[in-house]
Amino acid sequence: MKILFNLRNILISLICLFVTNDVLASANCHGNFVNPITDVCWSCLFPITIGSATVVAGNLSDTSNPSLPICACGSPVIRPGIATGFWEPVAMADVTRTPYCMVNLGGLQLPIGSYQTRGTVEFSNDDQNHSFYYVHWYKYPLLFWLKLITDGMCLETGDLDIAYLTELDPSWGDDESTFILNPEALLFGNLLAQAACAADGVAASVSKPLDSLFWCAGSHGSMYPLNGHVQEHVGGVQASILLSERMAYKMHRELLMSDSIGENSPALCYNPHSPFIPKSRYRYQMVNPIPTTGSSGCHPFGATTATWGAGHEIPFTGEDFGYLIWRKRNCCAF
């Protein structure tokens, strides 16, 4: 009888512990559903080009486009088309310290992360601040859903899908395991390589990032290591954008995202994979906690946050972040 009584007490204690942890996790998880009409910076779609000619101009610098407006795809039957260029939203990213907090799904807390280590922000006296966040990557082919462009071959297709949860990736919190994925990081862990990132930050803030400096995330820091540790934490906005950019790079490195390079006719017909991210073909837009819309809602990868980041990190309720990732698309539209 005494044994049964003790087992009952242990069971009650475990239930209370699970409930308490879930309640605490929910209290730390904040976010809003992304409204595809009001929360999306639709000016980020531009410029739209046909060949090298600009049809609708945009506020940000564009990448290279095909020189000719006419293209052809297909084998053995060749189909002519028009070489078009535009920017499309392809993904969303949560950046949160709370495990399994789905920021862009309204702050939904999945009840499976009660005993996973919570992310941290550590401040030190020598200004060497560090942080650790989790990232969730969603497929978000918004233009395909809204049918704004009818040629499906020119769009990212599919449904809203959770493509990657870093909580399930052992390398996300471990530098040594991450080294397996990016051993070249040894070449860039020095002052000379990191000093070159200053040029990338200036280029990204003025025009577009330098693809040749693939190890740099411009004004945000270093792309390496490809995990959730931020060695130079300046603020939540800077750190969360850096990890969104790292996650995009990680998806390329694992061949989970295709490239969209299309400066010549054959590349307009398919989407090759690249283990290195073409940074100049990406933009980001904050959608949580405060959506950035309007003419200055989008920013190139690596661009400084000094011009807009103030007031976009809210204590307690706005320390979880969400970003919409835009990618340049060149294709042969039929």
mmCIF file of C-alpha atoms in Angstrom, residues 74-222:
data_model
loop_
_atom_site.group_PDB
_atom_site.id
_atom_site.type_symbol
_atom_site.label_atom_id
_atom_site.label_comp_id
_atom_site.label_asym_id
_atom_site.label_seq_id
_atom_site.Cartn_x
_atom_site.Cartn_y
_atom_site.Cartn_z
ATOM 1 C CA GLY A 74 13.076 22.185 -73.345
ATOM 2 C CA SER A 75 14.569 19.144 -75.026
ATOM 3 C CA PRO A 76 14.037 17.702 -77.580
ATOM 4 C CA VAL A 77 11.100 20.081 -78.140
ATOM 5 C CA ILE A 78 12.305 23.651 -77.643
ATOM 6 C CA ARG A 79 9.822 26.145 -76.222
ATOM 7 C CA PRO A 80 10.495 29.873 -76.575
ATOM 8 C CA GLY A 81 9.730 32.245 -73.736
ATOM 9 C CA ILE A 82 10.397 35.633 -72.164
ATOM 10 C CA ALA A 83 13.347 36.110 -69.799
ATOM 11 C CA THR A 84 11.755 37.655 -66.715
ATOM 12 C CA GLY A 85 13.228 38.730 -63.397
ATOM 13 C CA PHE A 86 11.553 39.573 -60.078
ATOM 14 C CA TRP A 87 11.867 39.012 -56.324
ATOM 15 C CA GLU A 88 9.611 36.523 -54.535
ATOM 16 C CA PRO A 89 9.038 35.526 -50.896
ATOM 17 C CA VAL A 90 10.174 31.934 -50.507
ATOM 18 C CA ALA A 91 10.571 31.308 -46.772
ATOM 19 C CA MET A 92 9.931 32.517 -43.248
ATOM 20 C CA ALA A 93 12.226 32.146 -40.256
ATOM 21 C CA ASP A 94 11.508 32.130 -36.518
ATOM 22 C CA VAL A 95 14.378 33.192 -34.256
ATOM 23 C CA THR A 96 13.615 32.480 -30.613
ATOM 24 C CA ARG A 97 15.240 31.522 -27.333
ATOM 25 C CA THR A 98 12.254 29.361 -26.366
ATOM 26 C CA PRO A 99 12.445 25.824 -27.783
ATOM 27 C CA TYR A 100 9.641 25.024 -30.233
ATOM 28 C CA CYS A 101 8.139 28.511 -30.041
ATOM 29 C CA MET A 102 6.545 29.030 -33.448
ATOM 30 C CA VAL A 103 6.729 32.816 -33.646
ATOM 31 C CA ASN A 104 5.243 33.252 -37.118
ATOM 32 C CA LEU A 105 2.384 30.860 -36.298
ATOM 33 C CA GLY A 106 0.906 33.226 -33.745
ATOM 34 C CA GLY A 107 3.278 32.365 -30.910
ATOM 35 C CA LEU A 108 2.221 28.714 -30.869
ATOM 36 C CA GLN A 109 4.178 26.727 -28.286
ATOM 37 C CA LEU A 110 4.647 23.075 -29.236
ATOM 38 C CA PRO A 111 4.472 20.952 -26.039
ATOM 39 C CA ILE A 112 7.612 18.958 -26.792
ATOM 40 C CA GLY A 113 10.411 21.237 -25.684
ATOM 41 C CA SER A 114 9.898 21.346 -21.909
ATOM 42 C CA TYR A 115 13.297 19.912 -21.078
ATOM 43 C CA GLN A 116 15.333 21.393 -23.894
ATOM 44 C CA THR A 117 17.826 24.076 -22.939
ATOM 45 C CA ARG A 118 16.484 27.600 -23.325
ATOM 46 C CA GLY A 119 18.509 30.050 -25.379
ATOM 47 C CA THR A 120 20.508 32.734 -23.647
ATOM 48 C CA VAL A 121 21.929 36.223 -23.980
ATOM 49 C CA GLU A 122 25.082 36.622 -21.897
ATOM 50 C CA PHE A 123 26.547 40.042 -21.157
ATOM 51 C CA SER A 124 30.136 40.456 -19.991
ATOM 52 C CA ASN A 125 32.185 43.346 -18.681
ATOM 53 C CA ASP A 126 34.555 43.327 -21.654
ATOM 54 C CA ASP A 127 31.692 43.918 -24.138
ATOM 55 C CA GLN A 128 32.104 40.404 -25.547
ATOM 56 C CA ASN A 129 28.404 39.563 -25.433
ATOM 57 C CA HIS A 130 27.205 36.135 -26.565
ATOM 58 C CA SER A 131 23.791 34.659 -27.337
ATOM 59 C CA PHE A 132 22.116 31.472 -28.519
ATOM 60 C CA TYR A 133 18.809 31.204 -30.390
ATOM 61 C CA TYR A 134 16.824 28.484 -32.121
ATOM 62 C CA VAL A 135 15.639 28.962 -35.709
ATOM 63 C CA HIS A 136 12.646 27.447 -37.500
ATOM 64 C CA TRP A 137 12.502 27.554 -41.286
ATOM 65 C CA TYR A 138 9.175 27.532 -43.163
ATOM 66 C CA LYS A 139 8.450 27.151 -46.842
ATOM 67 C CA TYR A 140 6.345 30.180 -47.763
ATOM 68 C CA PRO A 141 5.669 30.418 -51.542
ATOM 69 C CA LEU A 142 3.283 33.350 -51.232
ATOM 70 C CA LEU A 143 3.189 34.371 -54.910
ATOM 71 C CA PHE A 144 2.216 30.817 -55.883
ATOM 72 C CA TRP A 145 -0.689 30.852 -53.424
ATOM 73 C CA LEU A 146 -1.982 34.235 -54.532
ATOM 74 C CA LYS A 147 -1.586 33.397 -58.248
ATOM 75 C CA LEU A 148 -0.009 36.790 -58.909
ATOM 76 C CA ILE A 149 2.182 35.201 -61.587
ATOM 77 C CA THR A 150 0.497 32.505 -63.607
ATOM 78 C CA ASP A 151 3.549 30.633 -64.882
ATOM 79 C CA GLY A 152 4.192 28.025 -62.192
ATOM 80 C CA MET A 153 7.645 27.260 -63.601
ATOM 81 C CA CYS A 154 8.755 30.715 -62.508
ATOM 82 C CA LEU A 155 7.670 30.372 -58.886
ATOM 83 C CA GLU A 156 8.528 28.543 -55.722
ATOM 84 C CA THR A 157 5.605 26.134 -55.325
ATOM 85 C CA GLY A 158 4.077 24.056 -52.531
ATOM 86 C CA ASP A 159 2.228 24.592 -49.273
ATOM 87 C CA LEU A 160 3.143 26.220 -45.976
ATOM 88 C CA ASP A 161 5.504 23.702 -44.438
ATOM 89 C CA ILE A 162 7.934 23.571 -41.525
ATOM 90 C CA ALA A 163 11.102 22.648 -43.364
ATOM 91 C CA TYR A 164 13.618 22.747 -40.502
ATOM 92 C CA LEU A 165 13.575 22.786 -36.696
ATOM 93 C CA THR A 166 17.023 23.414 -35.253
ATOM 94 C CA GLU A 167 15.966 21.849 -31.947
ATOM 95 C CA LEU A 168 16.193 18.497 -33.762
ATOM 96 C CA ASP A 169 19.660 19.249 -35.160
ATOM 97 C CA PRO A 170 22.466 18.260 -32.739
ATOM 98 C CA SER A 171 24.965 20.451 -34.593
ATOM 99 C CA TRP A 172 22.961 23.652 -34.013
ATOM 100 C CA GLY A 173 24.220 23.976 -30.460
ATOM 101 C CA ASP A 174 27.655 22.413 -30.863
ATOM 102 C CA ASP A 175 30.585 24.051 -32.670
ATOM 103 C CA GLU A 176 32.510 20.806 -33.057
ATOM 104 C CA SER A 177 29.613 19.023 -34.747
ATOM 105 C CA THR A 178 29.050 22.045 -36.978
ATOM 106 C CA PHE A 179 32.650 21.743 -38.169
ATOM 107 C CA ILE A 180 31.636 18.570 -40.039
ATOM 108 C CA LEU A 181 29.265 20.640 -42.184
ATOM 109 C CA ASN A 182 31.590 23.588 -42.740
ATOM 110 C CA PRO A 183 35.261 22.573 -42.270
ATOM 111 C CA GLU A 184 36.347 25.618 -44.311
ATOM 112 C CA ALA A 185 35.471 27.756 -41.269
ATOM 113 C CA LEU A 186 39.080 27.219 -40.124
ATOM 114 C CA LEU A 187 40.234 29.444 -42.980
ATOM 115 C CA PHE A 188 38.146 32.419 -41.870
ATOM 116 C CA GLY A 189 38.550 32.409 -38.105
ATOM 117 C CA ASN A 190 41.245 35.105 -38.169
ATOM 118 C CA LEU A 191 41.372 38.891 -37.979
ATOM 119 C CA LEU A 192 42.296 39.411 -41.625
ATOM 120 C CA ALA A 193 39.339 37.407 -42.956
ATOM 121 C CA GLN A 194 36.925 39.061 -40.535
ATOM 122 C CA ALA A 195 38.277 42.527 -41.329
ATOM 123 C CA ALA A 196 37.257 41.956 -44.954
ATOM 124 C CA CYS A 197 33.660 41.699 -43.739
ATOM 125 C CA ALA A 198 33.682 45.472 -43.184
ATOM 126 C CA ALA A 199 33.722 45.914 -46.959
ATOM 127 C CA ASP A 200 30.819 43.489 -47.264
ATOM 128 C CA GLY A 201 28.849 45.452 -44.669
ATOM 129 C CA VAL A 202 29.382 48.724 -46.526
ATOM 130 C CA ALA A 203 28.496 47.171 -49.879
ATOM 131 C CA ALA A 204 25.322 45.571 -48.486
ATOM 132 C CA SER A 205 24.211 48.800 -46.816
ATOM 133 C CA VAL A 206 24.830 50.907 -49.942
ATOM 134 C CA SER A 207 23.855 48.474 -52.695
ATOM 135 C CA LYS A 208 24.129 44.684 -52.318
ATOM 136 C CA PRO A 209 26.476 42.248 -50.541
ATOM 137 C CA LEU A 210 29.633 40.834 -52.072
ATOM 138 C CA ASP A 211 29.122 37.197 -53.043
ATOM 139 C CA SER A 212 32.867 36.644 -53.186
ATOM 140 C CA LEU A 213 33.031 37.216 -49.401
ATOM 141 C CA PHE A 214 30.727 34.286 -48.727
ATOM 142 C CA TRP A 215 31.957 33.874 -45.124
ATOM 143 C CA CYS A 216 30.696 37.362 -44.204
ATOM 144 C CA ALA A 217 27.247 38.442 -43.088
ATOM 145 C CA GLY A 218 28.085 42.097 -43.610
ATOM 146 C CA SER A 219 27.227 44.370 -40.718
ATOM 147 C CA HIS A 220 25.783 41.471 -38.698
ATOM 148 C CA GLY A 221 28.921 39.401 -38.190
ATOM 149 C CA SER A 222 30.287 36.140 -39.565
#
